[in-house]
Coordinates of C-alpha atoms and ligand atoms in Angstrom, one line a residue:
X1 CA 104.4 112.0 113.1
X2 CA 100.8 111.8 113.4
X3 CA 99.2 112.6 110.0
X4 CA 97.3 110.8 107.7
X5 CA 95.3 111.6 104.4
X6 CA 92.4 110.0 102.7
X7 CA 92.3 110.4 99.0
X8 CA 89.8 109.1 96.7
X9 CA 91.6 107.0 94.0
X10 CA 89.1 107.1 90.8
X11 CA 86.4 109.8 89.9
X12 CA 85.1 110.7 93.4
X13 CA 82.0 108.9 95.7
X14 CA 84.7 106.3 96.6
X15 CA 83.3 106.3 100.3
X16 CA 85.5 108.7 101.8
X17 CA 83.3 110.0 104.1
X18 CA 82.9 106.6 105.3
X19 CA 86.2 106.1 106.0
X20 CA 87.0 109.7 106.8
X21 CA 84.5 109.0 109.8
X22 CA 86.1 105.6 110.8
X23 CA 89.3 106.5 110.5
X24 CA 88.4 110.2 112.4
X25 CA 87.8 108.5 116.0
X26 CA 91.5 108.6 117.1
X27 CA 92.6 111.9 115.1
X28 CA 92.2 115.2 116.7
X29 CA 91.3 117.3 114.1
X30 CA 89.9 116.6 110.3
X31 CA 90.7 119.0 107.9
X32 CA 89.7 119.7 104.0
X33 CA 92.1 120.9 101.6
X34 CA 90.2 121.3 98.2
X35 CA 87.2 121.8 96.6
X36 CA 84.3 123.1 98.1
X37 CA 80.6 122.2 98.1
X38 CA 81.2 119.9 94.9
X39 CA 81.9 117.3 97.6
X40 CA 78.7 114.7 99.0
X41 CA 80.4 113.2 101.7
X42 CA 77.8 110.4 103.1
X43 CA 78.6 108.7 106.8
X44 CA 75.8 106.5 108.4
X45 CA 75.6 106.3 111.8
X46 CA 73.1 103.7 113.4
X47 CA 70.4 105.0 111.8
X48 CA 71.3 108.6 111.0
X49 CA 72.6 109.6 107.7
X50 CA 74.5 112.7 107.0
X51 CA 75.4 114.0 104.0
X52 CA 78.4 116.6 104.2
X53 CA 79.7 118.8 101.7
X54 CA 81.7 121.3 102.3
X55 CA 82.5 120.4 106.3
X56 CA 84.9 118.1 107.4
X57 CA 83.0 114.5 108.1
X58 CA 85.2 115.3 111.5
X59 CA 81.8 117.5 112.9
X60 CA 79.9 114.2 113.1
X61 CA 82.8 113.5 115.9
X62 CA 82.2 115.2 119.2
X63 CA 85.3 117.0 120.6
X64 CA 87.7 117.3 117.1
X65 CA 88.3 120.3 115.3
X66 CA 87.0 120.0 112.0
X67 CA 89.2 122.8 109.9
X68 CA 88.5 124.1 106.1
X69 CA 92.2 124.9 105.2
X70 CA 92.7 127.8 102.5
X71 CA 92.5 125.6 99.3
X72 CA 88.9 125.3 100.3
X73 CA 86.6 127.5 98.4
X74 CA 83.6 128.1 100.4
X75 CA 79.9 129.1 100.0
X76 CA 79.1 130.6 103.2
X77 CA 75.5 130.8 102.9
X78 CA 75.6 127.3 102.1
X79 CA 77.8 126.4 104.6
X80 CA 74.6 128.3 106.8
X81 CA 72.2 125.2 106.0
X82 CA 74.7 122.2 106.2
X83 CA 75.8 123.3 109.8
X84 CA 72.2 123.4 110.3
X85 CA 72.1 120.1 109.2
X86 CA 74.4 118.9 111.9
X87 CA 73.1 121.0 115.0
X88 CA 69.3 120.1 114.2
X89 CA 70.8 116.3 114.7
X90 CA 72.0 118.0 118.4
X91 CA 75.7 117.8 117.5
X92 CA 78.0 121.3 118.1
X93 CA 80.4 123.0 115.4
X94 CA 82.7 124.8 118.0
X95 CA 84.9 122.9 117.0
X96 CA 85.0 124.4 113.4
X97 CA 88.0 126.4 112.5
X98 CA 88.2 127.9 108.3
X99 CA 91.1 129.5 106.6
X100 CA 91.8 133.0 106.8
X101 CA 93.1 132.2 103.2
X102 CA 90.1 129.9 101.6
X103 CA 88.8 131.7 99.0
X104 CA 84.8 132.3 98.7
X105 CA 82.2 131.3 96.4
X106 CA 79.9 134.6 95.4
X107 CA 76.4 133.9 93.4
X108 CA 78.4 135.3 90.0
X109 CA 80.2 132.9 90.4
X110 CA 77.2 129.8 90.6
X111 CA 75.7 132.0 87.5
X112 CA 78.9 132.0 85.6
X113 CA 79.4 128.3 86.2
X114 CA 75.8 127.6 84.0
X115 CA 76.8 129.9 81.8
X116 CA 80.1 128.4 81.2
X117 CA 78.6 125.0 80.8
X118 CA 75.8 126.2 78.0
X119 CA 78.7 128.2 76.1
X120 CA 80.5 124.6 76.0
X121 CA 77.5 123.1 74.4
X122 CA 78.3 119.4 73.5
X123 CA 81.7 119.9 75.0
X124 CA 79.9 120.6 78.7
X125 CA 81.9 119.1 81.9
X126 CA 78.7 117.9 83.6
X127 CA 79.9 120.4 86.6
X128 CA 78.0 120.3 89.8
X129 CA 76.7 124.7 89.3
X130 CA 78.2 124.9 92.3
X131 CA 80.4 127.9 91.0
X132 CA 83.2 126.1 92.4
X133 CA 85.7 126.6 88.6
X134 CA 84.9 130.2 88.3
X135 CA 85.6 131.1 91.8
X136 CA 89.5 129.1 91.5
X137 CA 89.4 131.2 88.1
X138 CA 89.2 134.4 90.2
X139 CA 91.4 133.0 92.7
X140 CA 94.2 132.4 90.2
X141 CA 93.5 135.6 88.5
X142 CA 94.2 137.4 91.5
X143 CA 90.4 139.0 92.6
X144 CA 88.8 136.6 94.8
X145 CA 87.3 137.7 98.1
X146 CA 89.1 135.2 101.1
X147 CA 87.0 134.5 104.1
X148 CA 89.3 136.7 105.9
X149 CA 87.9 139.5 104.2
X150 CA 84.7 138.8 107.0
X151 CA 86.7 140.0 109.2
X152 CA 87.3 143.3 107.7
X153 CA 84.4 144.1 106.4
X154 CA 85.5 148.1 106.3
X155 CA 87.9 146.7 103.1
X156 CA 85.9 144.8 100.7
X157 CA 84.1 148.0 99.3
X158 CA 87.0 149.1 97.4
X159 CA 87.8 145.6 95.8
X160 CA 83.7 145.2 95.2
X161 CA 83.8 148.3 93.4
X162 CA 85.8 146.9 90.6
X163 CA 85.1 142.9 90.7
X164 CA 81.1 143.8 90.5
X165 CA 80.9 145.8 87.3
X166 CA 83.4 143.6 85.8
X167 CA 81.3 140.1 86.6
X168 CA 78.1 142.4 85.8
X169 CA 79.8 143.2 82.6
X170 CA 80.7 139.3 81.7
X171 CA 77.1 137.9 82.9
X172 CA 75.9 140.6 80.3
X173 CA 78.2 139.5 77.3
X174 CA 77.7 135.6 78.5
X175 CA 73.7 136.2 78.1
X176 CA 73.6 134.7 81.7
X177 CA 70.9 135.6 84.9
X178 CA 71.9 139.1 85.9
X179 CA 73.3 139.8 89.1
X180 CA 71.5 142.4 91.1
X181 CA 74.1 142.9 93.7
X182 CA 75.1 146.6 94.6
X183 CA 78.6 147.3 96.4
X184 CA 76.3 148.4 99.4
X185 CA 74.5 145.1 99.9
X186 CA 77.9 143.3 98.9
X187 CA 79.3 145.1 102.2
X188 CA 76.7 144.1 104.1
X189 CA 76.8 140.8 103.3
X190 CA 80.3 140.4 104.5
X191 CA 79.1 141.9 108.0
X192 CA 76.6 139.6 108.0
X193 CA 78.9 136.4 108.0
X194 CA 81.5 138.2 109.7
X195 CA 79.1 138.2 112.6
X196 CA 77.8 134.7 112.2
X197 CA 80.9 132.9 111.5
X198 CA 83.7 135.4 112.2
X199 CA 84.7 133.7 115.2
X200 CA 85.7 130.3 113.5
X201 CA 88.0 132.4 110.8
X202 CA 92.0 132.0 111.5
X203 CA 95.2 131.0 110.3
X204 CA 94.7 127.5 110.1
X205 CA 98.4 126.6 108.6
X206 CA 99.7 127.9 112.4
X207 CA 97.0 125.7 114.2
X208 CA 97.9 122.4 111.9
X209 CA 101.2 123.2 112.6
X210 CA 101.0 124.0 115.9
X211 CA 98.7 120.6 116.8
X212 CA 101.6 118.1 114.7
X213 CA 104.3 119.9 116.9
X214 CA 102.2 119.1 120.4
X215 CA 102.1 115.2 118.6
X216 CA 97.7 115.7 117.9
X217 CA 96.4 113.9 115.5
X218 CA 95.3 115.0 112.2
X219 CA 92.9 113.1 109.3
X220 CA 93.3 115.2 105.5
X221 CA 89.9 114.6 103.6
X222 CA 90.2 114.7 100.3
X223 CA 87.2 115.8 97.9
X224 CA 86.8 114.9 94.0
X225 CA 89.5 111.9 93.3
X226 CA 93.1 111.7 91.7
X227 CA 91.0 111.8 88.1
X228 CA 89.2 114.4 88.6
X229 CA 92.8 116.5 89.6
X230 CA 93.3 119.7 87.5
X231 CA 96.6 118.9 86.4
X232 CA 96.5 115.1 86.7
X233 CA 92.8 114.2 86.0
X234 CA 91.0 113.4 82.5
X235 CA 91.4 117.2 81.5
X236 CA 89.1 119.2 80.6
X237 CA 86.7 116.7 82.2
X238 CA 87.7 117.8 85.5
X239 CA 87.3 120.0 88.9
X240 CA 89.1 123.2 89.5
X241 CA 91.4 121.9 92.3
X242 CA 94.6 119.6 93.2
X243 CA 92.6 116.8 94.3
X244 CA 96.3 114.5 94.4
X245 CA 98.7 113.9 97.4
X246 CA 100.0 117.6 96.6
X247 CA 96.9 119.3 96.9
X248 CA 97.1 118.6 101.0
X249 CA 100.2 120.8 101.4
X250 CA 99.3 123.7 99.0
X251 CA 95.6 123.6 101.0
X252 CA 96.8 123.2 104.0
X253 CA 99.7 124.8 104.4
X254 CA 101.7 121.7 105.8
X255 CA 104.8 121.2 104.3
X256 CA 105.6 117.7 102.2
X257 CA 107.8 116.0 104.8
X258 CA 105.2 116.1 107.7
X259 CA 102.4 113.7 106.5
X260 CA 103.3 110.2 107.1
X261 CA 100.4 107.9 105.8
X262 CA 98.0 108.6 102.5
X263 CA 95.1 106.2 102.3
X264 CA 93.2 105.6 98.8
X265 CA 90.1 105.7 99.7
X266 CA 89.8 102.7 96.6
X267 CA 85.9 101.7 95.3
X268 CA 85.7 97.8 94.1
X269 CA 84.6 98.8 91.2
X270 CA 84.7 102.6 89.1
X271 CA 81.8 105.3 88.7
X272 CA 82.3 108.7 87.5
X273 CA 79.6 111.5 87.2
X274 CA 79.3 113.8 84.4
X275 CA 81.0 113.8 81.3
X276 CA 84.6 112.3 80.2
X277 CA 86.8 109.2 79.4
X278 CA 85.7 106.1 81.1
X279 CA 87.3 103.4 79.5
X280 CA 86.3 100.4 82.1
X281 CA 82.6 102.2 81.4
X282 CA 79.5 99.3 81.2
X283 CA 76.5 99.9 78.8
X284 CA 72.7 99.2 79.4
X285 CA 71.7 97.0 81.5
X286 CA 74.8 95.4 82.9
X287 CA 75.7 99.6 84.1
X288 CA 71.8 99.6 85.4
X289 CA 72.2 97.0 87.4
X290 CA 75.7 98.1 88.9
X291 CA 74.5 101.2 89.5
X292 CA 71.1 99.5 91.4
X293 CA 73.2 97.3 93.5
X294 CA 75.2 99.7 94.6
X295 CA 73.2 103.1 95.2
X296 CA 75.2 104.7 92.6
X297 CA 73.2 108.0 92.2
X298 CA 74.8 111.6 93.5
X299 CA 74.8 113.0 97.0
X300 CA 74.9 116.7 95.4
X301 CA 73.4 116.7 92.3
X302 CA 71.2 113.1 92.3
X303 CA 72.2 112.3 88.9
X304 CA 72.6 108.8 88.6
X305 CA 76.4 107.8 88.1
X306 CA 78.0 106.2 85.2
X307 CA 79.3 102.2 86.2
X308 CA 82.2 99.9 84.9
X309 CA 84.1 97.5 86.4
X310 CA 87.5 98.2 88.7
X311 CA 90.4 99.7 86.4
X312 CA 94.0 99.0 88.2
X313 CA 95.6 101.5 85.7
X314 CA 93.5 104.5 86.9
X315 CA 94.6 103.2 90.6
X316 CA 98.4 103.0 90.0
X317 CA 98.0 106.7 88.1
X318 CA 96.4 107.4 91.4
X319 CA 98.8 105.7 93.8
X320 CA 101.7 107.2 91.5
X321 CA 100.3 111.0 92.2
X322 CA 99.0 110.3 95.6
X323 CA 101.9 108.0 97.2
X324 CA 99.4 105.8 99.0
X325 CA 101.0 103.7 101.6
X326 CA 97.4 101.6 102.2
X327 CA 94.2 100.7 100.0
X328 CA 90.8 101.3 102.1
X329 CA 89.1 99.3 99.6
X330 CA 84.9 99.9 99.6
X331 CA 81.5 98.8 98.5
X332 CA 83.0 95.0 98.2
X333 CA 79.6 94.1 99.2
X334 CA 78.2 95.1 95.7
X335 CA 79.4 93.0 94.2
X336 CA 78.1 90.0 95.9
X337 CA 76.5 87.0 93.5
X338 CA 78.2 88.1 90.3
X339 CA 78.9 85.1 88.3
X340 CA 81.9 87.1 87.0
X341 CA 83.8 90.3 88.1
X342 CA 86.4 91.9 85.2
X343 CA 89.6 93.9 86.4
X344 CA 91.0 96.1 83.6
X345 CA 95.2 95.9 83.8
X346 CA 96.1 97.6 80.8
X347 CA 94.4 99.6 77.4
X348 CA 94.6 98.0 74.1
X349 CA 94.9 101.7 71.8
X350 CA 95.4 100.9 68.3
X351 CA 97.0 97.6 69.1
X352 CA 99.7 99.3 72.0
X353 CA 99.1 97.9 75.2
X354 CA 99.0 101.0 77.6
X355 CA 100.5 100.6 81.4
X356 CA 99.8 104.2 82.3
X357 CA 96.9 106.6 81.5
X358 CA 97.5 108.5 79.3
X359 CA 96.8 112.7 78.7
X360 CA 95.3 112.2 75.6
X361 CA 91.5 112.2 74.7
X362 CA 91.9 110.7 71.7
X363 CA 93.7 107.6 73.0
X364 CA 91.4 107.0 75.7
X365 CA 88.6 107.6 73.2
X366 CA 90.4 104.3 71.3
X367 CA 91.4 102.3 74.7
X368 CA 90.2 99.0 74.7
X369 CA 90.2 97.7 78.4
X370 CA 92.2 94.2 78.7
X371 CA 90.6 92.6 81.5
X372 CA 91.3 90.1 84.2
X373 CA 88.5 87.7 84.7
X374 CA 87.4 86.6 88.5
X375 CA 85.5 84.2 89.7
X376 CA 82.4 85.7 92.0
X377 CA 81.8 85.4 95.7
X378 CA 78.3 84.5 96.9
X379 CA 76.7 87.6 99.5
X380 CA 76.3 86.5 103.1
X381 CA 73.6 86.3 106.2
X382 CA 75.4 87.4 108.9
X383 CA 77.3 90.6 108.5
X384 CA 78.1 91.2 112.0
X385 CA 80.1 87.8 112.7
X386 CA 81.9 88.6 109.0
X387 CA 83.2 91.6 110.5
X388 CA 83.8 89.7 114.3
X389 CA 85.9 87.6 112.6
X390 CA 87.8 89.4 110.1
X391 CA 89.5 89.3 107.0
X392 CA 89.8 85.6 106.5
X393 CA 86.1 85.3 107.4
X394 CA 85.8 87.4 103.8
X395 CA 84.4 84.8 101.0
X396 CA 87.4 83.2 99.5
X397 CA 87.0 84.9 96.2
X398 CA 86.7 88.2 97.2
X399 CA 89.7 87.4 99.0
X400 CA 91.5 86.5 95.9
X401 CA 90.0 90.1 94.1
X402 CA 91.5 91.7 96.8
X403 CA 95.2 90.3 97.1
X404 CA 95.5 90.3 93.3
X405 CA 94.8 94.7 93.8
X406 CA 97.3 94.4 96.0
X407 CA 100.0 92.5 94.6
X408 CA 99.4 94.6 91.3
X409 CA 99.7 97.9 93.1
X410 CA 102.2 96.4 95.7
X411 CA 99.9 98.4 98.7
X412 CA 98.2 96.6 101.1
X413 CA 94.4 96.6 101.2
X414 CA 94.3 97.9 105.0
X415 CA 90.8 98.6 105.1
X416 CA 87.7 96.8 103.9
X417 CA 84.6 98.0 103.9
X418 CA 81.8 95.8 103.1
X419 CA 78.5 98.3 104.2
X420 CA 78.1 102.0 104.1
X421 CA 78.1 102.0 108.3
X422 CA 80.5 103.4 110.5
X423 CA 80.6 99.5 111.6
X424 CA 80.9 97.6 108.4
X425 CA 84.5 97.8 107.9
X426 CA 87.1 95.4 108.4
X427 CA 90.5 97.1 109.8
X428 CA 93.7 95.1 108.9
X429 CA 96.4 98.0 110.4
X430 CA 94.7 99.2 113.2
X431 CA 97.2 101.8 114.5
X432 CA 96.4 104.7 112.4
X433 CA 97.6 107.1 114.4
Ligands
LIG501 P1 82.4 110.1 99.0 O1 82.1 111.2 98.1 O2 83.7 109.4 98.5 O3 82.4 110.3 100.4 O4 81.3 108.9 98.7 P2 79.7 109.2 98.6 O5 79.2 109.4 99.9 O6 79.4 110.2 97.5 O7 79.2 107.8 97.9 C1 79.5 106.6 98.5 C2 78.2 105.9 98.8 O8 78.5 104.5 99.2 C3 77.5 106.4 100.1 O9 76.1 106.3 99.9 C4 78.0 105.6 101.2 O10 77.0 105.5 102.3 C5 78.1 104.2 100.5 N1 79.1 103.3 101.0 C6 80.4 103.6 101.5 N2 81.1 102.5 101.8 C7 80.3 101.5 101.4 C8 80.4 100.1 101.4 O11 81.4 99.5 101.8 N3 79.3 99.3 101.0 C9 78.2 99.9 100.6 N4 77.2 99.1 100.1 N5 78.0 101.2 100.6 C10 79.0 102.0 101.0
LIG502 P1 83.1 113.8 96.2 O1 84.0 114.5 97.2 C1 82.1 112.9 92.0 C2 82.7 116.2 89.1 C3 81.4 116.8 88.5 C4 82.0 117.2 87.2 C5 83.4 117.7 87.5 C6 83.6 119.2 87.6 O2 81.7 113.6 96.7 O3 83.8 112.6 95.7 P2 82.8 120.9 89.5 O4 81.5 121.3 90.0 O5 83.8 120.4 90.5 O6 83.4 122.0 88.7 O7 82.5 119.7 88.5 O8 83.8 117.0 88.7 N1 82.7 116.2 90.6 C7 82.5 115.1 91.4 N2 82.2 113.8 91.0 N3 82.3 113.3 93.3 C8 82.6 114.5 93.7 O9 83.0 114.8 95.0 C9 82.7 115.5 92.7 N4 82.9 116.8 92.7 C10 82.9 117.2 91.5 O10 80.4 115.8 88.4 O11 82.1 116.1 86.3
LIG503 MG1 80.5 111.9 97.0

């Protein structure tokens, strides 16, 4: 069958927009599953970049569907400036499709998202405003508005008339910005994108289906990373969404047995914006210069991201919840001319050697990283002939970094991406599709 999913493997800004990209140029249609605008998806092409996130990196193709499936939550007014983004740069979005189901993102909910954070106080998440936990909140609690509701404008009225006073009431008792909306302006509103985006609104689970059944190929995208999962991640330091393998299925309404391959999208090394357990994290001016060598500085919210070395027990967490059958393993370039490079293979906790990563705070609070040392690899002239010629044209060393991920994790390291362009990666499998 012709499906495959992407899945970042750590904290999130693994590349998978990258690879999304690369791997998008024989799939038919691209689809997110989770999260929302949350996501900074970058792809550079030639001299263009573009930053995505909420669509699909698929738009940047010409001639795919790119399809927000109904775990998505979506800001549509948002959505109004990034497809902006991409038809100022002369692309099209006809070929966007979004989930009758996906849920949307109202200001309360950006509002209640700040106000959440300051109630938290020391305890904050470090969560991008984006409103994206309140809006699963409502979701979950049964009174979100779905994008389908565009379509039927006539019927959000009555629901308005008892979500507003109640998220008026709650911005009140929160001390949070007030929200001015009336259920008039609400309704209107709704017209509004029903007319603008209306025609892209549809059961996507039937036209995923439908397109595996006629043998077209589809790419999964995942958002966030298998840490920053709901269930599975470093909770409460996490998003709201199923970021895992499992999170494809539930948000895209594909059942389990239909997607064949699962890429972790796998960075070289580990970063992780706002706040939680890092245990592989680097301090002063060995994380300083990570995090100048490789660009490590967010796509959403610019805050620079925290740096530590590669930690294999994060990735076989990852590969455990995500099943990855292949390793697109990125930003190898950065770290060219180290003397050194650690691996961590294990956490020392109050003298217990740890395998898996564990639930609790405390314990990863204690985890001392055990680390593998490796010799470094020197960084190279000539990019373009590296790539002409392949893997083994790869510094020996780097080699040797990479087959030791791969013997630990027993996945192969199919991908390998040495530059942030569409170009700069090495493909080992080659039939994707
Ligand atoms: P995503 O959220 O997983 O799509 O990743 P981000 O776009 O947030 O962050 C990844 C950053 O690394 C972007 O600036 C990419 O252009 C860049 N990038 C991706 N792959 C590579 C690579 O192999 N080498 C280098 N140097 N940069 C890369
Ligand atoms: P991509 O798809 C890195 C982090 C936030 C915060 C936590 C919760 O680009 O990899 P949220 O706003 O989701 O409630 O914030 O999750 N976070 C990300 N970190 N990359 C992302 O997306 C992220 N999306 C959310 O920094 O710690
Ligand atoms: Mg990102």
């Amino acid at each position: 069958m012709p499906t495959l999913a992407i899945i970042g493997a750590q904290w999130g800004d693994e590349g998978k927009g990258k690879i999304t990209d690369y791997l998008a140029e024989d799939s038919d249609a691209v689809v997110r599953f989770q999260g929302g605008n949350n996501a900074g998806h970058t792809i550079v092409i030639g001299d263009n970049v573009f930053k995505l996130h909420l669509l699909p990196s698929g738009v940047l193709r010409e001639g795919k569907l790119a399809i927000i499936g109904n775990g998505v939550v979506v800001n549509m007014d948002d959505m109004a400036e990034e497809i902006k983004q991409i038809t100022d740069a002369g692309l099209s979005i006809d070929g966007l499709r979004i989930s009758d189901r996906a849920h949307l993102i109202q200001n309360y909910h950006k509002k209640l998202d700040g106000a959440e954070e300051i109630y938290r106080g020391k305890n904050s998440v470090g969560t991008t405003k984006k409103g994206i936990g309140p809006t699963y909140q409502d979701k979950i609690a049964r009174y979100g508005f779905r994008a389908g509701d565009i379509l039927e404008p006539e019927l959000v009225r009555e629901k308005a008339e008892f979500i507003l006073p109640m998220k008026k009431d709650l911005l009140k008792m929160m001390h949070a910005e007030e929200c001015q909306c009336t259920v008039e302006k609400f309704e209107d509103k709704f017209k509004r994108w029903g007319e603008t985006f209306g025609k892209y609104v549809c059961d996507t689970s039937v036209l995923i289906n439908d397109m595996i059944d006629e043998g077209k190929n589809i790419l999964f995208e995942g958002a966030q990373g298998a840490m920053l999962d709901i269930d599975h991640g470093t909770y409460p330091y996490v998003t709201s969404s199923s970021t895992v393998g499992g999170g494809i299925c539930s948000g895209s309404g594909v059942a389990p047995n239909r997607i064949d391959n699962v890429v972790g999208c796998l960075k070289a090394y580990t970063t992780r914006v706002g706040e939680g357990p890092f245990v592989t994290e680097l301090e002063g001016e060995a994380e300083e210069e990570l995090q100048k060598k490789g660009g490590e500085f967010g796509v959403t919210t610019g805050r620079g991201r925290r740096c530590g070395w590669l930690d294999l027990v994060v990735a076989e967490h990852a590969a455990r919840l995500c099943g990855f059958t292949h390793w697109a393993i990125t930003k190898l370039d950065v770290l060219n001319d180290y003397d050194k490079i650690y691996v961590c293979t294990g956490y020392d906790v109050d003298g217990k050697v740890l395998k898996h990563f564990p639930a609790s705070l405390s314990k990863l609070e204690k985890a001392k990283p055990i680390y593998k040392e490796f010799d470094g690899w020197d960084s190279w002239d000539d990019s373009e002939k590296i790539i002409k010629d392949g893997y083994d044209a790869l510094p020996k060393n780097m080699r040797t970094y990479i087959e030791f991920i791969e013997e630990y994790t027993k996945i192969p390291a199919s991908i390998i991406s040495i530059g942030p362009k569409r170009s700069e990666t090495i493909d080992r499998f080659g039939k994707w599709f």
